[in-house]
Amino acid sequence: MKLNQLIGILGALALAACDTDIEPIDQRFVASDEQDPVAYAAYMDALRSYKQSEHYVVCARFDNNPAKVTSEKESLRSVPDSLDIVMLANPLSKFDREDLPGVQRKSTKVLLTADCSDPATAVGKVDEALASVAADGLDGMVISYSGALTDAARTAEATIAQKLAALGGKTFVFSGNAAFVAAANRDRYAYYLLDATTTENVYVLQSDIDYLTGYLGIPAAKVIPAVTVSEMINDAQSQPQSAASVVAHTVMKSALGGIALSGISGDYYDASTIYPRVKAAIELLNPAHEK
């Protein structure tokens, strides 16, 4: 299923919702499935087929549960439908729980992040996250580790691996220092996020990819570079380009798993700059170029 077909169906729904009459009384929000149930059902079927097809994965880190919600962009329900995975940075709020079923209905997996960078608290963090995964019906977890490889870290990793192995039907993603994961446990993770949010040029990016795939032996199809959409990366000619675009080209060149967007709640909705960059990167990967 081509992504532009999905956009066409959704566009028809949006046009159907337009109404220029001013009715200040008895106004209520009408969801897309209420505006045109037949068209919306077709859109959902197309979206499901697209996400079940072979394509480059697109995921995003979402800074949910802010201290104060200032706009719709900070609501989980507002994440783009085309995302395969949403990685929640914080514990769920009651509003997140209200939005969660609608997001999952669009075949988007919602994962909760457990920051395990402190070996002393790592296992406890995972236990807390696992409890939320079970209670809230989440689709899996992101295990994040940015510390050094110490004996305490190795001990914590072994315990975490045992806990993940006991769960079936869940998706696990690793973020950070991938050497933290013992070779025997690397298959537990569907994807490995490569932090490219501060990468200066395409050569450093490729070097980091080579470290994961060559030195650590992680399959290229499991590697997903994460970029901040508002940032730039120098290309092979030392010219600054949109980080999302540079990474998208690198994903195809190196047969990686896809792309991750960092800080989506903060900058995705900049209609003049950020949104076009994201849209261009996604269209470059899916469906303009298929694996």
PDB file of C-alpha atoms in Angstrom:
ATOM      1  CA  MET A   1       0.000   0.000   0.000  1.00  0.00           C
ATOM      2  CA  LYS A   2       1.491   3.318  -1.102  1.00  0.00           C
ATOM      3  CA  LEU A   3       1.697   6.091   1.467  1.00  0.00           C
ATOM      4  CA  ASN A   4       0.337   8.680  -0.961  1.00  0.00           C
ATOM      5  CA  GLN A   5      -2.878   6.645  -1.266  1.00  0.00           C
ATOM      6  CA  LEU A   6      -3.321   6.990   2.476  1.00  0.00           C
ATOM      7  CA  ILE A   7      -2.771  10.728   2.213  1.00  0.00           C
ATOM      8  CA  GLY A   8      -5.415  10.950  -0.516  1.00  0.00           C
ATOM      9  CA  ILE A   9      -8.039   9.172   1.566  1.00  0.00           C
ATOM     10  CA  LEU A  10      -7.241  11.270   4.629  1.00  0.00           C
ATOM     11  CA  GLY A  11      -7.395  14.437   2.529  1.00  0.00           C
ATOM     12  CA  ALA A  12     -10.920  13.565   1.423  1.00  0.00           C
ATOM     13  CA  LEU A  13     -11.923  13.192   5.063  1.00  0.00           C
ATOM     14  CA  ALA A  14     -10.430  16.574   5.913  1.00  0.00           C
ATOM     15  CA  LEU A  15     -12.287  18.295   3.072  1.00  0.00           C
ATOM     16  CA  ALA A  16     -15.528  16.698   4.180  1.00  0.00           C
ATOM     17  CA  ALA A  17     -15.028  18.234   7.594  1.00  0.00           C
ATOM     18  CA  CYS A  18     -14.737  21.827   6.308  1.00  0.00           C
ATOM     19  CA  ASP A  19     -17.670  24.109   7.095  1.00  0.00           C
ATOM     20  CA  THR A  20     -17.550  27.892   6.660  1.00  0.00           C
ATOM     21  CA  ASP A  21     -20.776  28.583   8.573  1.00  0.00           C
ATOM     22  CA  ILE A  22     -20.354  30.102  12.021  1.00  0.00           C
ATOM     23  CA  GLU A  23     -22.346  28.229  14.652  1.00  0.00           C
ATOM     24  CA  PRO A  24     -21.350  29.518  18.086  1.00  0.00           C
ATOM     25  CA  ILE A  25     -23.952  27.431  19.894  1.00  0.00           C
ATOM     26  CA  ASP A  26     -23.986  23.688  20.540  1.00  0.00           C
ATOM     27  CA  GLN A  27     -20.603  23.107  18.940  1.00  0.00           C
ATOM     28  CA  ARG A  28     -18.842  19.781  19.491  1.00  0.00           C
ATOM     29  CA  PHE A  29     -15.786  18.049  18.122  1.00  0.00           C
ATOM     30  CA  VAL A  30     -16.639  15.566  15.381  1.00  0.00           C
ATOM     31  CA  ALA A  31     -14.017  12.889  14.820  1.00  0.00           C
ATOM     32  CA  SER A  32     -13.051  11.653  11.372  1.00  0.00           C
ATOM     33  CA  ASP A  33     -14.819   8.327  11.854  1.00  0.00           C
ATOM     34  CA  GLU A  34     -18.052  10.201  12.571  1.00  0.00           C
ATOM     35  CA  GLN A  35     -17.754  12.557   9.587  1.00  0.00           C
ATOM     36  CA  ASP A  36     -17.634   9.815   6.956  1.00  0.00           C
ATOM     37  CA  PRO A  37     -17.553   6.310   8.463  1.00  0.00           C
ATOM     38  CA  VAL A  38     -17.163   4.579   5.090  1.00  0.00           C
ATOM     39  CA  ALA A  39     -14.207   6.696   3.977  1.00  0.00           C
ATOM     40  CA  TYR A  40     -12.620   6.436   7.406  1.00  0.00           C
ATOM     41  CA  ALA A  41     -12.953   2.641   7.403  1.00  0.00           C
ATOM     42  CA  ALA A  42     -11.257   2.535   3.997  1.00  0.00           C
ATOM     43  CA  TYR A  43      -8.476   4.750   5.342  1.00  0.00           C
ATOM     44  CA  MET A  44      -7.948   2.504   8.345  1.00  0.00           C
ATOM     45  CA  ASP A  45      -7.834  -0.591   6.135  1.00  0.00           C
ATOM     46  CA  ALA A  46      -5.278   1.100   3.871  1.00  0.00           C
ATOM     47  CA  LEU A  47      -3.208   2.193   6.875  1.00  0.00           C
ATOM     48  CA  ARG A  48      -3.226  -1.330   8.307  1.00  0.00           C
ATOM     49  CA  SER A  49      -2.178  -2.830   4.962  1.00  0.00           C
ATOM     50  CA  TYR A  50       0.633  -0.295   4.608  1.00  0.00           C
ATOM     51  CA  LYS A  51       2.069  -1.048   8.042  1.00  0.00           C
ATOM     52  CA  GLN A  52       1.879  -4.792   7.428  1.00  0.00           C
ATOM     53  CA  SER A  53       3.752  -4.417   4.139  1.00  0.00           C
ATOM     54  CA  GLU A  54       7.534  -4.361   3.717  1.00  0.00           C
ATOM     55  CA  HIS A  55       8.678  -0.793   4.221  1.00  0.00           C
ATOM     56  CA  TYR A  56      11.210   1.320   6.091  1.00  0.00           C
ATOM     57  CA  VAL A  57      10.155   1.800   9.701  1.00  0.00           C
ATOM     58  CA  VAL A  58       9.421   5.344  10.852  1.00  0.00           C
ATOM     59  CA  CYS A  59       9.331   5.932  14.583  1.00  0.00           C
ATOM     60  CA  ALA A  60       9.461   8.920  16.889  1.00  0.00           C
ATOM     61  CA  ARG A  61      10.403   9.807  20.444  1.00  0.00           C
ATOM     62  CA  PHE A  62       7.455  11.606  22.021  1.00  0.00           C
ATOM     63  CA  ASP A  63       7.943  13.791  25.099  1.00  0.00           C
ATOM     64  CA  ASN A  64       4.600  12.908  26.620  1.00  0.00           C
ATOM     65  CA  ASN A  65       3.146  13.956  29.958  1.00  0.00           C
ATOM     66  CA  PRO A  66       4.536  17.522  30.099  1.00  0.00           C
ATOM     67  CA  ALA A  67       4.100  19.578  33.254  1.00  0.00           C
ATOM     68  CA  LYS A  68       1.628  21.733  31.337  1.00  0.00           C
ATOM     69  CA  VAL A  69      -0.126  21.004  28.042  1.00  0.00           C
ATOM     70  CA  THR A  70       0.002  24.146  25.904  1.00  0.00           C
ATOM     71  CA  SER A  71      -1.281  22.868  22.560  1.00  0.00           C
ATOM     72  CA  GLU A  72      -2.594  19.857  20.660  1.00  0.00           C
ATOM     73  CA  LYS A  73       0.922  18.938  19.530  1.00  0.00           C
ATOM     74  CA  GLU A  74       1.644  17.711  23.060  1.00  0.00           C
ATOM     75  CA  SER A  75      -1.234  15.224  22.912  1.00  0.00           C
ATOM     76  CA  LEU A  76      -0.498  11.614  22.032  1.00  0.00           C
ATOM     77  CA  ARG A  77      -3.526  11.515  19.718  1.00  0.00           C
ATOM     78  CA  SER A  78      -1.843  14.085  17.460  1.00  0.00           C
ATOM     79  CA  VAL A  79       1.141  11.957  16.408  1.00  0.00           C
ATOM     80  CA  PRO A  80       1.244  11.276  12.636  1.00  0.00           C
ATOM     81  CA  ASP A  81      -0.740   8.224  11.553  1.00  0.00           C
ATOM     82  CA  SER A  82       2.151   7.009   9.378  1.00  0.00           C
ATOM     83  CA  LEU A  83       4.395   6.307  12.385  1.00  0.00           C
ATOM     84  CA  ASP A  84       5.107   2.644  13.006  1.00  0.00           C
ATOM     85  CA  ILE A  85       6.365   3.168  16.557  1.00  0.00           C
ATOM     86  CA  VAL A  86       5.937   5.926  19.141  1.00  0.00           C
ATOM     87  CA  MET A  87       8.457   5.843  21.998  1.00  0.00           C
ATOM     88  CA  LEU A  88       7.131   7.565  25.098  1.00  0.00           C
ATOM     89  CA  ALA A  89       9.790   9.369  27.116  1.00  0.00           C
ATOM     90  CA  ASN A  90       7.793   9.623  30.344  1.00  0.00           C
ATOM     91  CA  PRO A  91       5.223   7.656  32.360  1.00  0.00           C
ATOM     92  CA  LEU A  92       1.698   7.873  30.995  1.00  0.00           C
ATOM     93  CA  SER A  93      -0.658  10.626  32.106  1.00  0.00           C
ATOM     94  CA  LYS A  94      -4.410  10.107  32.294  1.00  0.00           C
ATOM     95  CA  PHE A  95      -4.673  11.957  28.978  1.00  0.00           C
ATOM     96  CA  ASP A  96      -2.142   9.588  27.399  1.00  0.00           C
ATOM     97  CA  ARG A  97      -4.257   6.663  28.566  1.00  0.00           C
ATOM     98  CA  GLU A  98      -7.329   8.222  26.963  1.00  0.00           C
ATOM     99  CA  ASP A  99      -5.493   8.709  23.651  1.00  0.00           C
ATOM    100  CA  LEU A 100      -3.719   5.338  23.614  1.00  0.00           C
ATOM    101  CA  PRO A 101      -6.498   3.134  22.128  1.00  0.00           C
ATOM    102  CA  GLY A 102      -7.006   5.518  19.205  1.00  0.00           C
ATOM    103  CA  VAL A 103      -3.297   5.505  18.375  1.00  0.00           C
ATOM    104  CA  GLN A 104      -3.037   1.726  18.586  1.00  0.00           C
ATOM    105  CA  ARG A 105      -6.126   1.369  16.407  1.00  0.00           C
ATOM    106  CA  LYS A 106      -4.008   2.888  13.638  1.00  0.00           C
ATOM    107  CA  SER A 107      -1.544  -0.026  13.938  1.00  0.00           C
ATOM    108  CA  THR A 108       0.992   2.225  15.664  1.00  0.00           C
ATOM    109  CA  LYS A 109       2.982   0.515  18.408  1.00  0.00           C
ATOM    110  CA  VAL A 110       3.404   2.553  21.581  1.00  0.00           C
ATOM    111  CA  LEU A 111       6.491   1.771  23.693  1.00  0.00           C
ATOM    112  CA  LEU A 112       7.529   3.072  27.091  1.00  0.00           C
ATOM    113  CA  THR A 113      11.147   4.080  27.753  1.00  0.00           C
ATOM    114  CA  ALA A 114      13.100   2.702  30.717  1.00  0.00           C
ATOM    115  CA  ASP A 115      16.284   4.707  31.374  1.00  0.00           C
ATOM    116  CA  CYS A 116      18.755   2.098  32.635  1.00  0.00           C
ATOM    117  CA  SER A 117      21.881   4.273  32.492  1.00  0.00           C
ATOM    118  CA  ASP A 118      22.450   3.887  36.260  1.00  0.00           C
ATOM    119  CA  PRO A 119      23.157   0.166  36.829  1.00  0.00           C
ATOM    120  CA  ALA A 120      22.106   0.500  40.468  1.00  0.00           C
ATOM    121  CA  THR A 121      18.533   1.420  39.525  1.00  0.00           C
ATOM    122  CA  ALA A 122      18.312  -0.178  36.058  1.00  0.00           C
ATOM    123  CA  VAL A 123      16.404  -3.315  37.029  1.00  0.00           C
ATOM    124  CA  GLY A 124      13.964  -1.285  39.144  1.00  0.00           C
ATOM    125  CA  LYS A 125      13.322   1.052  36.198  1.00  0.00           C
ATOM    126  CA  VAL A 126      12.564  -1.922  33.972  1.00  0.00           C
ATOM    127  CA  ASP A 127      10.200  -3.402  36.576  1.00  0.00           C
ATOM    128  CA  GLU A 128       8.312  -0.094  36.753  1.00  0.00           C
ATOM    129  CA  ALA A 129       8.049   0.074  32.976  1.00  0.00           C
ATOM    130  CA  LEU A 130       6.954  -3.551  32.704  1.00  0.00           C
ATOM    131  CA  ALA A 131       4.178  -2.902  35.221  1.00  0.00           C
ATOM    132  CA  SER A 132       2.917  -0.024  33.075  1.00  0.00           C
ATOM    133  CA  VAL A 133       3.177  -2.100  29.893  1.00  0.00           C
ATOM    134  CA  ALA A 134       0.942  -4.706  31.504  1.00  0.00           C
ATOM    135  CA  ALA A 135      -1.505  -2.303  33.172  1.00  0.00           C
ATOM    136  CA  ASP A 136      -1.883   0.117  30.257  1.00  0.00           C
ATOM    137  CA  GLY A 137      -1.727  -2.351  27.386  1.00  0.00           C
ATOM    138  CA  LEU A 138       1.409  -0.912  25.801  1.00  0.00           C
ATOM    139  CA  ASP A 139       3.157  -2.693  22.949  1.00  0.00           C
ATOM    140  CA  GLY A 140       6.631  -2.946  24.455  1.00  0.00           C
ATOM    141  CA  MET A 141       9.584  -1.007  25.808  1.00  0.00           C
ATOM    142  CA  VAL A 142      12.647   1.007  24.900  1.00  0.00           C
ATOM    143  CA  ILE A 143      15.679   0.075  26.995  1.00  0.00           C
ATOM    144  CA  SER A 144      18.035   3.055  27.169  1.00  0.00           C
ATOM    145  CA  TYR A 145      21.626   2.829  28.401  1.00  0.00           C
ATOM    146  CA  SER A 146      24.263   5.546  27.930  1.00  0.00           C
ATOM    147  CA  GLY A 147      26.783   4.582  30.601  1.00  0.00           C
ATOM    148  CA  ALA A 148      30.089   2.734  30.557  1.00  0.00           C
ATOM    149  CA  LEU A 149      30.471  -1.039  30.483  1.00  0.00           C
ATOM    150  CA  THR A 150      31.126  -1.953  34.114  1.00  0.00           C
ATOM    151  CA  ASP A 151      30.621  -5.206  35.995  1.00  0.00           C
ATOM    152  CA  ALA A 152      27.496  -3.707  37.553  1.00  0.00           C
ATOM    153  CA  ALA A 153      26.192  -2.840  34.085  1.00  0.00           C
ATOM    154  CA  ARG A 154      26.771  -6.373  32.829  1.00  0.00           C
ATOM    155  CA  THR A 155      24.968  -7.827  35.815  1.00  0.00           C
ATOM    156  CA  ALA A 156      22.012  -5.494  35.300  1.00  0.00           C
ATOM    157  CA  GLU A 157      21.886  -6.304  31.577  1.00  0.00           C
ATOM    158  CA  ALA A 158      21.729 -10.042  32.246  1.00  0.00           C
ATOM    159  CA  THR A 159      18.790  -9.588  34.630  1.00  0.00           C
ATOM    160  CA  ILE A 160      16.989  -7.279  32.206  1.00  0.00           C
ATOM    161  CA  ALA A 161      17.456  -9.780  29.384  1.00  0.00           C
ATOM    162  CA  GLN A 162      15.830 -12.502  31.490  1.00  0.00           C
ATOM    163  CA  LYS A 163      12.827 -10.281  32.191  1.00  0.00           C
ATOM    164  CA  LEU A 164      12.385  -9.430  28.509  1.00  0.00           C
ATOM    165  CA  ALA A 165      12.707 -13.078  27.517  1.00  0.00           C
ATOM    166  CA  ALA A 166       9.739 -13.918  29.750  1.00  0.00           C
ATOM    167  CA  LEU A 167       7.436 -11.656  27.708  1.00  0.00           C
ATOM    168  CA  GLY A 168       5.877 -12.747  24.451  1.00  0.00           C
ATOM    169  CA  GLY A 169       4.301 -10.632  21.735  1.00  0.00           C
ATOM    170  CA  LYS A 170       5.992  -7.387  22.776  1.00  0.00           C
ATOM    171  CA  THR A 171       8.402  -5.162  20.833  1.00  0.00           C
ATOM    172  CA  PHE A 172      11.710  -4.114  22.401  1.00  0.00           C
ATOM    173  CA  VAL A 173      13.991  -1.367  21.128  1.00  0.00           C
ATOM    174  CA  PHE A 174      17.445  -0.513  22.451  1.00  0.00           C
ATOM    175  CA  SER A 175      18.757   3.043  22.619  1.00  0.00           C
ATOM    176  CA  GLY A 176      22.255   4.183  23.573  1.00  0.00           C
ATOM    177  CA  ASN A 177      25.501   2.280  23.987  1.00  0.00           C
ATOM    178  CA  ALA A 178      24.660  -0.952  22.165  1.00  0.00           C
ATOM    179  CA  ALA A 179      27.756  -2.681  23.562  1.00  0.00           C
ATOM    180  CA  PHE A 180      25.746  -2.857  26.805  1.00  0.00           C
ATOM    181  CA  VAL A 181      23.716  -5.706  25.284  1.00  0.00           C
ATOM    182  CA  ALA A 182      25.510  -9.038  25.519  1.00  0.00           C
ATOM    183  CA  ALA A 183      25.932 -10.804  22.191  1.00  0.00           C
ATOM    184  CA  ALA A 184      23.725 -13.670  23.357  1.00  0.00           C
ATOM    185  CA  ASN A 185      20.872 -11.243  24.091  1.00  0.00           C
ATOM    186  CA  ARG A 186      20.953  -9.028  21.003  1.00  0.00           C
ATOM    187  CA  ASP A 187      18.153 -10.872  19.238  1.00  0.00           C
ATOM    188  CA  ARG A 188      15.740  -9.765  21.966  1.00  0.00           C
ATOM    189  CA  TYR A 189      15.604  -6.304  20.387  1.00  0.00           C
ATOM    190  CA  ALA A 190      13.714  -5.579  17.186  1.00  0.00           C
ATOM    191  CA  TYR A 191      15.693  -2.382  16.563  1.00  0.00           C
ATOM    192  CA  TYR A 192      18.739  -0.477  17.786  1.00  0.00           C
ATOM    193  CA  LEU A 193      18.536   3.310  17.779  1.00  0.00           C
ATOM    194  CA  LEU A 194      21.674   5.092  16.637  1.00  0.00           C
ATOM    195  CA  ASP A 195      21.798   8.593  18.114  1.00  0.00           C
ATOM    196  CA  ALA A 196      22.550  10.943  15.218  1.00  0.00           C
ATOM    197  CA  THR A 197      21.037  14.027  16.837  1.00  0.00           C
ATOM    198  CA  THR A 198      24.441  15.724  17.177  1.00  0.00           C
ATOM    199  CA  THR A 199      26.219  14.118  14.216  1.00  0.00           C
ATOM    200  CA  GLU A 200      28.098  16.750  12.201  1.00  0.00           C
ATOM    201  CA  ASN A 201      28.573  15.041   8.851  1.00  0.00           C
ATOM    202  CA  VAL A 202      27.658  11.979   6.815  1.00  0.00           C
ATOM    203  CA  TYR A 203      31.097  10.390   7.335  1.00  0.00           C
ATOM    204  CA  VAL A 204      30.678  10.274  11.110  1.00  0.00           C
ATOM    205  CA  LEU A 205      27.198   8.850  10.600  1.00  0.00           C
ATOM    206  CA  GLN A 206      28.534   6.076   8.384  1.00  0.00           C
ATOM    207  CA  SER A 207      31.340   5.347  10.845  1.00  0.00           C
ATOM    208  CA  ASP A 208      28.803   4.927  13.663  1.00  0.00           C
ATOM    209  CA  ILE A 209      26.747   2.595  11.464  1.00  0.00           C
ATOM    210  CA  ASP A 210      29.853   0.538  10.657  1.00  0.00           C
ATOM    211  CA  TYR A 211      30.589   0.184  14.378  1.00  0.00           C
ATOM    212  CA  LEU A 212      27.142  -1.282  15.054  1.00  0.00           C
ATOM    213  CA  THR A 213      26.984  -3.547  12.018  1.00  0.00           C
ATOM    214  CA  GLY A 214      30.660  -4.451  11.676  1.00  0.00           C
ATOM    215  CA  TYR A 215      32.168  -4.483  15.151  1.00  0.00           C
ATOM    216  CA  LEU A 216      29.075  -5.454  17.161  1.00  0.00           C
ATOM    217  CA  GLY A 217      27.537  -7.563  14.404  1.00  0.00           C
ATOM    218  CA  ILE A 218      24.047  -6.063  14.638  1.00  0.00           C
ATOM    219  CA  PRO A 219      22.104  -6.655  11.392  1.00  0.00           C
ATOM    220  CA  ALA A 220      21.782  -3.474   9.327  1.00  0.00           C
ATOM    221  CA  ALA A 221      18.018  -4.005   9.083  1.00  0.00           C
ATOM    222  CA  LYS A 222      17.820  -3.533  12.870  1.00  0.00           C
ATOM    223  CA  VAL A 223      19.682  -0.215  12.923  1.00  0.00           C
ATOM    224  CA  ILE A 224      17.588   2.962  12.978  1.00  0.00           C
ATOM    225  CA  PRO A 225      19.339   6.366  13.130  1.00  0.00           C
ATOM    226  CA  ALA A 226      17.572   8.959  15.282  1.00  0.00           C
ATOM    227  CA  VAL A 227      17.688  12.606  14.219  1.00  0.00           C
ATOM    228  CA  THR A 228      16.384  15.906  15.496  1.00  0.00           C
ATOM    229  CA  VAL A 229      14.343  17.167  12.584  1.00  0.00           C
ATOM    230  CA  SER A 230      15.316  20.813  13.041  1.00  0.00           C
ATOM    231  CA  GLU A 231      19.053  20.036  12.771  1.00  0.00           C
ATOM    232  CA  MET A 232      21.361  19.960   9.754  1.00  0.00           C
ATOM    233  CA  ILE A 233      24.096  17.491   8.749  1.00  0.00           C
ATOM    234  CA  ASN A 234      26.916  18.167   6.273  1.00  0.00           C
ATOM    235  CA  ASP A 235      26.725  15.948   3.200  1.00  0.00           C
ATOM    236  CA  ALA A 236      29.653  14.407   1.277  1.00  0.00           C
ATOM    237  CA  GLN A 237      30.388  17.832  -0.240  1.00  0.00           C
ATOM    238  CA  SER A 238      30.465  19.446   3.213  1.00  0.00           C
ATOM    239  CA  GLN A 239      27.219  21.252   2.467  1.00  0.00           C
ATOM    240  CA  PRO A 240      24.638  21.494   5.280  1.00  0.00           C
ATOM    241  CA  GLN A 241      21.463  19.574   4.493  1.00  0.00           C
ATOM    242  CA  SER A 242      18.356  18.599   6.406  1.00  0.00           C
ATOM    243  CA  ALA A 243      19.390  15.891   8.884  1.00  0.00           C
ATOM    244  CA  ALA A 244      16.230  13.928   8.100  1.00  0.00           C
ATOM    245  CA  SER A 245      17.036  13.940   4.376  1.00  0.00           C
ATOM    246  CA  VAL A 246      20.690  12.955   4.826  1.00  0.00           C
ATOM    247  CA  VAL A 247      19.741  10.112   7.163  1.00  0.00           C
ATOM    248  CA  ALA A 248      16.963   8.920   4.839  1.00  0.00           C
ATOM    249  CA  HIS A 249      19.463   8.616   1.970  1.00  0.00           C
ATOM    250  CA  THR A 250      21.916   6.812   4.265  1.00  0.00           C
ATOM    251  CA  VAL A 251      19.192   4.406   5.396  1.00  0.00           C
ATOM    252  CA  MET A 252      18.585   3.342   1.804  1.00  0.00           C
ATOM    253  CA  LYS A 253      22.281   3.235   0.901  1.00  0.00           C
ATOM    254  CA  SER A 254      23.157   1.018   3.882  1.00  0.00           C
ATOM    255  CA  ALA A 255      19.897  -1.011   3.896  1.00  0.00           C
ATOM    256  CA  LEU A 256      19.067   0.072   7.442  1.00  0.00           C
ATOM    257  CA  GLY A 257      15.734  -0.522   9.162  1.00  0.00           C
ATOM    258  CA  GLY A 258      14.339   2.996   8.980  1.00  0.00           C
ATOM    259  CA  ILE A 259      14.484   6.399  10.632  1.00  0.00           C
ATOM    260  CA  ALA A 260      13.616   7.779  14.070  1.00  0.00           C
ATOM    261  CA  LEU A 261      12.549  11.356  14.754  1.00  0.00           C
ATOM    262  CA  SER A 262      13.653  12.815  18.067  1.00  0.00           C
ATOM    263  CA  GLY A 263      11.668  15.477  19.898  1.00  0.00           C
ATOM    264  CA  ILE A 264       8.655  15.249  17.627  1.00  0.00           C
ATOM    265  CA  SER A 265       6.310  17.027  20.036  1.00  0.00           C
ATOM    266  CA  GLY A 266       8.576  20.056  20.039  1.00  0.00           C
ATOM    267  CA  ASP A 267       9.259  20.703  16.377  1.00  0.00           C
ATOM    268  CA  TYR A 268       7.329  18.398  14.007  1.00  0.00           C
ATOM    269  CA  TYR A 269       4.454  20.848  13.761  1.00  0.00           C
ATOM    270  CA  ASP A 270       6.470  23.765  12.355  1.00  0.00           C
ATOM    271  CA  ALA A 271       4.477  23.946   9.135  1.00  0.00           C
ATOM    272  CA  SER A 272       6.956  26.173   7.309  1.00  0.00           C
ATOM    273  CA  THR A 273      10.180  24.218   7.892  1.00  0.00           C
ATOM    274  CA  ILE A 274      10.090  21.117  10.064  1.00  0.00           C
ATOM    275  CA  TYR A 275       6.979  19.391   8.745  1.00  0.00           C
ATOM    276  CA  PRO A 276       8.138  19.614   5.088  1.00  0.00           C
ATOM    277  CA  ARG A 277      11.498  18.080   6.057  1.00  0.00           C
ATOM    278  CA  VAL A 278       9.804  15.173   7.816  1.00  0.00           C
ATOM    279  CA  LYS A 279       7.343  14.701   4.980  1.00  0.00           C
ATOM    280  CA  ALA A 280      10.150  14.710   2.400  1.00  0.00           C
ATOM    281  CA  ALA A 281      12.173  12.129   4.334  1.00  0.00           C
ATOM    282  CA  ILE A 282       9.211   9.799   4.777  1.00  0.00           C
ATOM    283  CA  GLU A 283       8.177  10.089   1.136  1.00  0.00           C
ATOM    284  CA  LEU A 284      11.763   9.371   0.104  1.00  0.00           C
ATOM    285  CA  LEU A 285      11.735   6.142   2.077  1.00  0.00           C
ATOM    286  CA  ASN A 286       8.083   5.135   1.627  1.00  0.00           C
ATOM    287  CA  PRO A 287       6.910   4.646  -1.010  1.00  0.00           C
ATOM    288  CA  ALA A 288       9.222   6.336  -3.495  1.00  0.00           C
ATOM    289  CA  HIS A 289      11.921   3.731  -2.848  1.00  0.00           C
ATOM    290  CA  GLU A 290      10.961   0.238  -1.779  1.00  0.00           C
ATOM    291  CA  LYS A 291      13.325  -2.378  -0.366  1.00  0.00           C
TER     292      LYS A 291
END
